[in-house]
PDB file of C-alpha atoms in Angstrom:
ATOM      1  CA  UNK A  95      37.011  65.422  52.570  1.00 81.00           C
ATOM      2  CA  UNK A  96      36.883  68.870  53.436  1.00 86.00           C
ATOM      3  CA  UNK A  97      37.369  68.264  56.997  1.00 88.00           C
ATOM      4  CA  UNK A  98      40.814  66.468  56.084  1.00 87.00           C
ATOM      5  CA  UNK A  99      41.429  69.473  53.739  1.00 86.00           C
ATOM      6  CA  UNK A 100      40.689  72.270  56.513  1.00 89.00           C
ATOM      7  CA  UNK A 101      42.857  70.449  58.917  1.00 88.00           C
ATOM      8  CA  UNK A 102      46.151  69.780  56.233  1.00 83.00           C
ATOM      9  CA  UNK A 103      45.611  73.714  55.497  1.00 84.00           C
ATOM     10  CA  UNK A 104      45.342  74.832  59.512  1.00 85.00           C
ATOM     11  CA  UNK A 105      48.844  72.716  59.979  1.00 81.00           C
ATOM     12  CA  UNK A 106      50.284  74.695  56.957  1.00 77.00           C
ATOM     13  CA  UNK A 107      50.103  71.614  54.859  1.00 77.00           C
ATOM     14  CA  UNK A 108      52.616  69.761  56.150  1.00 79.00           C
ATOM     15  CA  UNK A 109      50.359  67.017  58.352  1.00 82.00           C
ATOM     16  CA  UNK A 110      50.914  63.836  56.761  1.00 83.00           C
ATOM     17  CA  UNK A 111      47.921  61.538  56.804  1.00 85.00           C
ATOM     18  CA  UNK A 112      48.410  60.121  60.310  1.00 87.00           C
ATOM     19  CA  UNK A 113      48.374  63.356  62.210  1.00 88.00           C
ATOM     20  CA  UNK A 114      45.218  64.448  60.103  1.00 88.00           C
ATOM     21  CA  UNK A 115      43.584  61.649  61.482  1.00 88.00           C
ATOM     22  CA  UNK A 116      44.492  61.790  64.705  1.00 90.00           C
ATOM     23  CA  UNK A 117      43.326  65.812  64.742  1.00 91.00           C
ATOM     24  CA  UNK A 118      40.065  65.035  63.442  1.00 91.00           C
ATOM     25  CA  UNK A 119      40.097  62.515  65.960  1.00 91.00           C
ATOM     26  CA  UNK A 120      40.752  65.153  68.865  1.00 91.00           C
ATOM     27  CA  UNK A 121      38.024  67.225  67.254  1.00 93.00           C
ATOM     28  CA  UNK A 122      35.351  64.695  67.445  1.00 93.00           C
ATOM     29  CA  UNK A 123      35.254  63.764  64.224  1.00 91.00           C
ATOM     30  CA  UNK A 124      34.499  59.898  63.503  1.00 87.00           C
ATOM     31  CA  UNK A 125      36.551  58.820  60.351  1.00 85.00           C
ATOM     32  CA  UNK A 126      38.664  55.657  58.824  1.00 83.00           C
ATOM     33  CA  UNK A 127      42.120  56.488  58.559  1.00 83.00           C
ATOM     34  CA  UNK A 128      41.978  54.633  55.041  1.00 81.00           C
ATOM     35  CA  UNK A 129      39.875  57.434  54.118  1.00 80.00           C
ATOM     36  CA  UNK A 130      42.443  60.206  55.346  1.00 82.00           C
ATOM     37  CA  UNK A 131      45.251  58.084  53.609  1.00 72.00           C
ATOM     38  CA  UNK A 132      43.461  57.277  50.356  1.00 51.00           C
ATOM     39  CA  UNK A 133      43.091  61.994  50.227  1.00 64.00           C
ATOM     40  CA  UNK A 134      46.586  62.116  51.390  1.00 44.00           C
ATOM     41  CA  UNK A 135      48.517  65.394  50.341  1.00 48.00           C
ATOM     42  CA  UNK A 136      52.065  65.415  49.274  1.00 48.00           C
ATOM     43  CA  UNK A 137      54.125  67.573  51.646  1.00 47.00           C
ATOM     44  CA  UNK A 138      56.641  68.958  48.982  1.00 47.00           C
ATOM     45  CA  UNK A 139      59.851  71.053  50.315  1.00 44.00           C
ATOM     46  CA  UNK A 140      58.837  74.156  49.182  1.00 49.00           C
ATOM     47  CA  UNK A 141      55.339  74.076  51.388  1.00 51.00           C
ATOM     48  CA  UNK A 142      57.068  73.475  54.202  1.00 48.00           C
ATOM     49  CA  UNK A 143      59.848  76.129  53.474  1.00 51.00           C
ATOM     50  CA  UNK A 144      57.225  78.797  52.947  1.00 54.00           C
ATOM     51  CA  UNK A 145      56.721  78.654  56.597  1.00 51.00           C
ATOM     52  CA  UNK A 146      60.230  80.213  56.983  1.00 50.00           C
ATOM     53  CA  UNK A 147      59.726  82.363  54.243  1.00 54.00           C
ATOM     54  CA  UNK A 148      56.997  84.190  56.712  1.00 52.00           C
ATOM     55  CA  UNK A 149      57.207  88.114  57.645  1.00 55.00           C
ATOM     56  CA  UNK A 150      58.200  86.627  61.279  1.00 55.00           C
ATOM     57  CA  UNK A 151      59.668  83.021  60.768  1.00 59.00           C
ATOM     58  CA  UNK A 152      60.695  82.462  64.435  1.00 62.00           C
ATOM     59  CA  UNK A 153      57.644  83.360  66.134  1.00 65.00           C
ATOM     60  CA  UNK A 154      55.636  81.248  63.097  1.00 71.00           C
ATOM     61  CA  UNK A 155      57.296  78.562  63.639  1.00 70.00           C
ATOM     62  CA  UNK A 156      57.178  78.060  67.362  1.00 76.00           C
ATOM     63  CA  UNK A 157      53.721  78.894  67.450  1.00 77.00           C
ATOM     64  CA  UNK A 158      52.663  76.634  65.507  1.00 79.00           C
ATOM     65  CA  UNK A 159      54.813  73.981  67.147  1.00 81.00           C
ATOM     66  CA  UNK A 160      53.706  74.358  70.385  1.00 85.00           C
ATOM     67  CA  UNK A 161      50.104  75.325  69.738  1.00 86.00           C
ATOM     68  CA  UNK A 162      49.216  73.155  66.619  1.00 86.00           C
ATOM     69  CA  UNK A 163      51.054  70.501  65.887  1.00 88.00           C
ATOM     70  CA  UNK A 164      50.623  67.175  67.154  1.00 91.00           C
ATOM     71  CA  UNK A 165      53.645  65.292  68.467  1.00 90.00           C
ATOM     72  CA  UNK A 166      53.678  61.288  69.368  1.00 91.00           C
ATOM     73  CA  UNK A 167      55.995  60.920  71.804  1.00 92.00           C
ATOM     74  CA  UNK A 168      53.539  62.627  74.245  1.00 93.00           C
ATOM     75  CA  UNK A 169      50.251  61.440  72.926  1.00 93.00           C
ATOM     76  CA  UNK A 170      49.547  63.357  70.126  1.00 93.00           C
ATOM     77  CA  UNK A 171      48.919  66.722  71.660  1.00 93.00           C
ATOM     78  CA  UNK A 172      50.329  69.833  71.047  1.00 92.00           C
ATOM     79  CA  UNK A 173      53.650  70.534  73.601  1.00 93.00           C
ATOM     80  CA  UNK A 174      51.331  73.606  75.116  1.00 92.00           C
ATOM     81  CA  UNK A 175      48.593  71.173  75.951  1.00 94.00           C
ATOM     82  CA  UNK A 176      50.927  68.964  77.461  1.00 94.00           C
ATOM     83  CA  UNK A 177      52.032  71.692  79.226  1.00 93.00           C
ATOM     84  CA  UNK A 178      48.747  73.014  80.793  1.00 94.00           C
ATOM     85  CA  UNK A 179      48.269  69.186  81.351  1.00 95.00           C
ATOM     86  CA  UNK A 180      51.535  68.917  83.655  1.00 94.00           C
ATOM     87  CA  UNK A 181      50.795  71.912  85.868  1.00 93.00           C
ATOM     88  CA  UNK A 182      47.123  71.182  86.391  1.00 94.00           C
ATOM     89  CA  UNK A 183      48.324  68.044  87.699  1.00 93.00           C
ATOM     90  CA  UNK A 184      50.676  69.434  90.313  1.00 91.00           C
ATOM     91  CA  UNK A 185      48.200  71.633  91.025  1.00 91.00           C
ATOM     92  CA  UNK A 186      45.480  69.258  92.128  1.00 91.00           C
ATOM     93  CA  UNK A 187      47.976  67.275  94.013  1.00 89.00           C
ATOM     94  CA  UNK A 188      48.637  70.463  95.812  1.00 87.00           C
ATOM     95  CA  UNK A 189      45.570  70.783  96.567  1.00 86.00           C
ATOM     96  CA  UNK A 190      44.670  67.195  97.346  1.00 81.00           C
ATOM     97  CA  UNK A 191      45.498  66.550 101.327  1.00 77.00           C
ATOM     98  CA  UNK A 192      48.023  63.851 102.176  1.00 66.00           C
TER      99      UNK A 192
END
């Protein structure tokens, strides 16, 4: 429980129980996902609007985005992971001899 806790409060509480999962996941941590959806959080409006209601909402926001939050379509990484991902792969074909 705390684990799930720690990660729903890292992602400003707005991780719903499958992306908690699949963080602790990343992190190593072994858990059932009925356990992560049995502690699941409600992700009311106002938590997420907080995150706009920051001294700088912009850079907040895109921070987090690309640094934090975990996004399906590409695996479940963060976009800046995917990122470092895609150029050390055109670098090692670079540097791989045809």
């Amino acid at each position: 429980m705390p684990h799930i806790q720690r990660v729903w409060h890292a992602n400003m509480q707005v991780y719903g129980a499958d992306k908690v999962w699949k963080q602790l996941n990343r992190e190593g941590i072994a858990i059932a996902r009925c356990t992560v959806s049995d502690a699941r959080a409600p992700c009311p409006l106002d938590q997420v609007n907080r995150v706009f209601r920051a001294d700088h909402p912009n850079q907040l926001w895109v921070s987090c985005f690309n640094h934090h939050r975990l996004l399906e379509p590409i695996g479940y990484i963060p976009p800046a992971e995917a990122e470092a991902n895609y150029y050390r792969q055109l670098a090692n074909q670079a540097a791989t001899p045809a």
